[in-house]
Amino acid sequence: MRGPRCTVERLDQPSAYFNSRNKRRRFDKDQRDGDDDTNMQNDQPEEDPLKDAATLYVGNLSFYTTEEQVYELFSKCGEIKRLVMGLDRFTKTPCGFCFVEYYTHQDALDCMKYVGGTKLDERIIRTDLDPGFTEGRQYGRGKSGGQVRDEYREDFDEGRGGIGRALQARMRAGSRDRAGSRDYDEDYGRGK
Amino acid sequence: MADYDRRGSGGSSSYNPKKRRYRDDDDHDRRGPRRRYDAPPHVRIRKQLIAIAENPMRPWHEEVQAIVTLFTDNWDDELLRSNFVDLVLQLAVEQPLKTPFVAAVVLVANGNRPEAVDMLLAKLAGRIEETIGKGEWRDVKLYLKLLGCLQGCLEGEGVFPVLEELFERAVDLQTASSEDTIGTEIVKIILLTLPYVMASAPGQWAQKAADLMEKTEIIASEPHTLQTLIEPYQPGTGEDSPPQSQSLIGLLQTQLQNEANDGWALPCLPRPWEFPLGEVEQRSKLDDAAKHALPTINIPQTVVSGPRPLFPEIYFSVYANQDVESVPPVTNAAASLIRDALLDTINVLDFNRNITARHLIDLDCYFAPRTFAARATPFDRLRDIEPPKSTWKPEDVAVDAVFSQLLQLPNPEHKLIYYHSVLTEACKLAPAAIAPSLGRAIRFLYRSSPLMDLELTYRFMDWFSHHLSNFGFTWKWTEWVDDVYLPDVHPRKAFIAGALDKEIRLSFAQRIKNTLPDPYKEMITPEKEKDTPDFKFASDNAPFAAEGREIAGLLKRKASDEEIDAVIQRIQSQAIDREIDALVASTDVFVTCVLHVGSKSLSHVLAAIERSKDRLADAGAASDAARAQIISATMAYWSAHPGVALVIIEKLLNYSILTPETVINWALVSRAGNTRGEALAAAHVCEMVFNTVMKVTGRVRQLVVKPSSPASDADESETRDREIRAMRALFAAIEDALASWATGSKDEMIEASDSEGNNDGEKMVRRWGQRWLRVFRRRAAIEEAFLVEAEKERARRAEEQARSGEAGVEGGEARMDAD
């Protein structure tokens, strides 16, 4: 990739989330492919889907953070080509994530290094390289229409609608519900 | 048991299913707690070497000795041997603060395994040669620093011949051109290497060093012709003059002269290769260790400037002229040596700001003991420190280094936001230590901002607001409360207004208002607290109100062009009746309506612009006045939130609905004219012009460096020349507009001074004009320099191509002959 391993970790690498998803996919493929020798050959030309990525997933935004605020902060890494706010499926209001697309891969990497993990609207935000937004792409959103992480959250987060919506619903209904079928995996699920 | 042993020394421990089964069969669990897994030695040595000197509780010589023992005990491990050499070199360029410690490991290892040093020197010499060839001057410096630290184990004159030959190149370059910057850079590198050489081999090379410094003197002491361009302060005509800034190499030369007179004591440099007097055996082993010949390093006849444009450097400090020295004074070599090591650390480690911040906080670990006062000593307590104890505050030294980058002209190595993020992380790591230092830096910069280069004032403002946004927007605004009553055109008041606007952009008006003392609250008008601006056509008082509402309605329901056309015709004929510019009138109404329809968010307005871009482009193309009106309408509609207006204008430029000239004329001629020049004090006006200029220059740069293919060469060079001409014309237009503000010969200014005798205001406007002018003259000069370099590079590439082309043809002929 970039020569020898650095003596300190790089902040512009894709997150464990992206890697684990990819690895799993690759692993499945390897299993099907059969013996080790062919794997070695197949592994080499594998195209890194993020090698030119100019888009970032931005998470842990407050529901009240506006596009203008995102613009103001993220423009410090380069001109923004496109900004797509993640909206609640039903209410069409921001549900705490967005995609920022730059003109260049370098700007996106710089953003990983300099913006990810800093505050916007007084919340620590998260950035992750993303292969890019395509029209019609849907994101893993829970039953209530927002991100899955906001379904079962047990802490009270004022910026993200209080406690998890599923819990709220359960409290409203006053009925015991089992929280068994959690589906954390679909937090901003890709390509579904 | 055998199995475990194999695992201990077996190098890369890959997953072995057999081992598992064996363990399951054989019941080891009864032996109590699970046996600790020991990483293989090459992994341990990597870990230890990378973390060297990080633990302040561990004596250096012990740590060095431990690593050397691990290294020599496992000498047979080939992986370990080769990894060691590579890791030493990598650490030298990635974690430069640790270089002396890594060098100490090499020097001590030399006692047992001298061949390790030969392996290292061979590779190190190769790297130095390679990086000089490519013009990667920082890496050259960092490798030379490592080599300098190894002077003690080198044969003959060691590093000196390399430094001397490098100097020859510098002389050639400087004699050829007074604007040369490579020679300056080389002299800087030589001077910064020298102290490490002298510390590594004390008492031996004083004469050599004196000879070399006698030569560097001529280049180092002469102020560089480009220095005025990059001065951080812009002296005004007023009584208070800014601190005199000094060139980095000029300072270095005198500092090292002082050191030479003092027998090269260099008290700040760590000497981890020195063992305590009690360790007699180690000491004599070091003294008797083998000496090594330095492999030849070939330095090419012509050296290149490398991937980053070089500029002379200035030593900048936000803690100069305090009553107690909280940072090394500029007369002391420590100022340059510590700063240099910190800057390299900061700029090399941009890919992990957390580690950068860690190194800055821990900086006292990497210099000689007692170089600094205790960490987190409050500034007021420095006074109580008895000499000769140090009063240098490590936090101040660290913060100073980051600011010197943030405020470096023309540009620091990385995006400005990187330096913001380093300060943020440092503040998070050690808030009690760093925050007060930042506070004093902020006060200094605020006080001196009127005297600073305008670009730097805005960099400071941008950092300040961004920094506060990471820390709950808390600042002791009460300190500056008197300045709120100053006129808007006063630089300090303008700073406050600009900073508050930037804070609001990152947050929202109500939030920021709550962080401010009462007098400031008036600066945040009720309009700023509204979610969307008022639509001026909602009230019948505005001309064309009915038509405005009608167009807005049509836009909302995405009506056909014909329907909109009809209303626009009506506006235009009414305008003609009222004897005003018909096109300007209709453009104002239309643009205002588009903005109103898209007022909900940037996505909305961009979609609205996208839908009506043809009409906007036609209007803009029809007349200069109409094009300017697009900006006027946008700035008027979003007057409470200029940040939004600026994004919209940027997008309009991308659509070519606006041209860069429109923006410049609108800002510097009409807007500035209508406000008698006071608009020049508004941060967002400067931001708008600056962004526009950067867009134009960015595009030209892209075209200029694009490798041209022979097929489309003519086309490309035509586009390139056209864009370059356009850029120059733009700079000329800026120069024209600003020059008259700067000299006070603008009509509006003459009128103003005639009628009111408003002397102070006029003086301030003139000063704003001068500050603007300096910024854009510098930009123009930098772009011209870039073009010259790019032209050289193109010529070089063409020549190379021609040569390889010829070779190819000859080769072909030869083959034909053979047939």
Coordinates of N, CA, C and O in Angstrom, one line a residue, chain B residues 393-452:
Chain B
K393 N 8.9 26.9 29.9 CA 7.7 26.1 30.1 C 7.5 25.2 29.0 O 7.3 25.6 27.8
P394 N 7.5 23.9 29.2 CA 7.4 23.0 28.1 C 6.1 23.2 27.2 O 6.1 23.1 26.0
E395 N 5.0 23.6 27.9 CA 3.8 23.8 27.2 C 3.9 25.0 26.3 O 3.4 25.0 25.1
D396 N 4.6 26.0 26.7 CA 4.7 27.2 25.9 C 5.6 26.9 24.7 O 5.3 27.3 23.6
V397 N 6.6 26.1 24.9 CA 7.5 25.8 23.8 C 6.7 25.0 22.7 O 6.8 25.2 21.5
A398 N 5.9 24.0 23.2 CA 5.1 23.2 22.3 C 4.1 24.0 21.5 O 4.0 24.0 20.3
V399 N 3.3 24.8 22.3 CA 2.3 25.7 21.6 C 2.9 26.6 20.6 O 2.4 26.9 19.6
D400 N 4.0 27.2 21.0 CA 4.7 28.2 20.2 C 5.1 27.5 18.8 O 4.9 28.1 17.8
A401 N 5.5 26.3 18.9 CA 5.9 25.6 17.7 C 4.7 25.4 16.7 O 4.8 25.6 15.5
V402 N 3.5 25.0 17.3 CA 2.4 24.8 16.5 C 1.9 26.2 15.9 O 1.6 26.2 14.7
F403 N 1.9 27.2 16.7 CA 1.5 28.5 16.1 C 2.5 29.0 15.0 O 2.1 29.6 14.1
S404 N 3.8 28.7 15.2 CA 4.7 29.1 14.1 C 4.4 28.5 12.8 O 4.6 29.0 11.7
Q405 N 3.7 27.3 12.8 CA 3.3 26.7 11.6 C 2.0 27.3 11.1 O 1.8 27.6 9.9
L406 N 1.0 27.4 12.0 CA -0.3 27.9 11.7 C -0.1 29.3 11.0 O -0.9 29.7 10.1
L407 N 0.9 30.0 11.5 CA 1.0 31.4 11.0 C 2.3 31.5 10.1 O 2.9 32.6 10.1
Q408 N 2.6 30.5 9.4 CA 3.7 30.5 8.5 C 3.3 31.0 7.1 O 2.3 30.5 6.6
L409 N 4.0 31.9 6.6 CA 3.8 32.4 5.2 C 4.8 31.8 4.3 O 5.9 31.6 4.7
P410 N 4.5 31.5 3.1 CA 3.2 31.6 2.5 C 2.2 30.6 2.9 O 1.0 30.9 3.1
N411 N 2.6 29.3 3.2 CA 1.7 28.3 3.6 C 2.5 27.3 4.4 O 3.7 27.0 4.1
P412 N 1.9 26.7 5.5 CA 2.6 25.6 6.1 C 2.5 24.3 5.2 O 1.8 24.4 4.2
E413 N 3.1 23.3 5.7 CA 3.2 22.1 4.9 C 1.8 21.4 4.7 O 1.4 21.0 3.6
H414 N 1.0 21.4 5.8 CA -0.3 20.8 5.7 C -1.4 21.8 5.8 O -1.2 22.9 6.0
K415 N -2.6 21.2 5.5 CA -3.8 22.1 5.6 C -3.9 22.7 7.0 O -3.5 22.1 8.0
L416 N -4.4 24.0 7.1 CA -4.4 24.7 8.4 C -5.1 23.9 9.5 O -4.7 23.9 10.6
I417 N -6.1 23.2 9.1 CA -7.0 22.5 10.0 C -6.1 21.4 10.8 O -6.5 21.0 11.9
Y418 N -5.1 20.9 10.1 CA -4.3 19.9 10.9 C -3.7 20.6 12.1 O -3.7 20.0 13.2
Y419 N -3.2 21.8 12.0 CA -2.6 22.5 13.2 C -3.7 22.8 14.2 O -3.4 22.7 15.4
H420 N -4.9 23.1 13.7 CA -6.0 23.2 14.7 C -6.1 21.9 15.5 O -6.3 22.0 16.7
S421 N -6.1 20.8 14.7 CA -6.4 19.6 15.4 C -5.3 19.2 16.4 O -5.6 18.6 17.4
V422 N -4.1 19.5 16.1 CA -3.0 19.2 17.0 C -3.2 20.0 18.3 O -3.1 19.4 19.4
L423 N -3.6 21.3 18.2 CA -3.8 22.0 19.4 C -5.0 21.5 20.2 O -5.0 21.4 21.4
T424 N -6.0 21.1 19.5 CA -7.2 20.5 20.1 C -6.8 19.3 20.9 O -7.2 19.1 22.1
E425 N -6.1 18.4 20.3 CA -5.7 17.1 21.0 C -4.8 17.4 22.2 O -4.9 16.8 23.2
A426 N -3.8 18.3 22.0 CA -2.9 18.7 23.1 C -3.7 19.2 24.3 O -3.5 18.8 25.4
C427 N -4.8 20.0 24.0 CA -5.6 20.6 25.0 C -6.4 19.5 25.7 O -6.7 19.5 26.9
K428 N -6.8 18.5 24.9 CA -7.6 17.4 25.5 C -6.7 16.5 26.4 O -7.1 16.0 27.4
L429 N -5.4 16.3 25.9 CA -4.5 15.4 26.7 C -4.1 16.1 28.0 O -4.0 15.4 29.0
A430 N -3.9 17.4 28.0 CA -3.4 18.0 29.2 C -4.0 19.4 29.4 O -3.3 20.4 29.2
P431 N -5.3 19.4 29.6 CA -6.0 20.7 29.6 C -5.4 21.7 30.6 O -5.2 22.9 30.3
A432 N -5.1 21.2 31.8 CA -4.7 22.2 32.8 C -3.3 22.8 32.5 O -3.0 23.9 32.8
A433 N -2.5 22.0 31.7 CA -1.2 22.6 31.3 C -1.3 23.4 30.1 O -0.7 24.5 30.0
I434 N -2.0 23.0 29.1 CA -2.0 23.6 27.8 C -2.9 24.8 27.7 O -2.6 25.9 27.2
A435 N -4.1 24.7 28.3 CA -5.1 25.8 28.1 C -4.6 27.2 28.6 O -4.7 28.1 27.8
P436 N -3.9 27.3 29.7 CA -3.4 28.6 30.0 C -2.3 29.2 29.0 O -2.3 30.4 28.7
S437 N -1.5 28.3 28.5 CA -0.5 28.7 27.5 C -1.3 29.2 26.2 O -0.9 30.2 25.6
L438 N -2.3 28.5 25.8 CA -3.1 28.9 24.7 C -3.7 30.3 25.0 O -3.7 31.1 24.1
G439 N -4.2 30.4 26.2 CA -4.8 31.7 26.6 C -3.8 32.9 26.4 O -4.2 33.9 25.8
R440 N -2.6 32.7 26.8 CA -1.6 33.8 26.6 C -1.3 34.0 25.2 O -1.1 35.1 24.7
A441 N -1.3 32.9 24.4 CA -1.0 33.0 23.0 C -2.1 33.8 22.3 O -1.9 34.7 21.5
I442 N -3.4 33.5 22.7 CA -4.5 34.2 22.1 C -4.4 35.7 22.4 O -4.7 36.5 21.6
R443 N -4.1 36.0 23.7 CA -4.1 37.4 24.0 C -3.0 38.1 23.2 O -3.2 39.3 22.8
F444 N -1.8 37.5 23.1 CA -0.8 38.1 22.3 C -1.2 38.3 20.9 O -1.0 39.4 20.3
L445 N -1.8 37.3 20.3 CA -2.2 37.4 18.9 C -3.3 38.4 18.7 O -3.4 39.2 17.7
Y446 N -4.2 38.5 19.6 CA -5.3 39.5 19.5 C -4.7 40.9 19.6 O -5.1 41.7 18.8
R447 N -3.8 41.1 20.5 CA -3.2 42.4 20.6 C -2.4 42.8 19.4 O -2.5 43.9 18.9
S448 N -1.7 41.8 18.8 CA -0.9 42.2 17.7 C -1.6 42.0 16.3 O -1.0 42.3 15.3
S449 N -2.9 41.5 16.4 CA -3.5 41.2 15.1 C -3.6 42.5 14.2 O -3.5 42.3 13.0
P450 N -3.8 43.7 14.7 CA -3.8 44.8 13.8 C -2.5 45.0 13.0 O -2.5 45.6 11.9
L451 N -1.4 44.5 13.6 CA -0.1 44.7 13.0 C 0.3 43.5 12.1 O 1.3 43.6 11.4
M452 N -0.5 42.5 12.2 CA -0.1 41.3 11.5 C -0.5 41.3 10.1 O -1.4 42.1 9.7

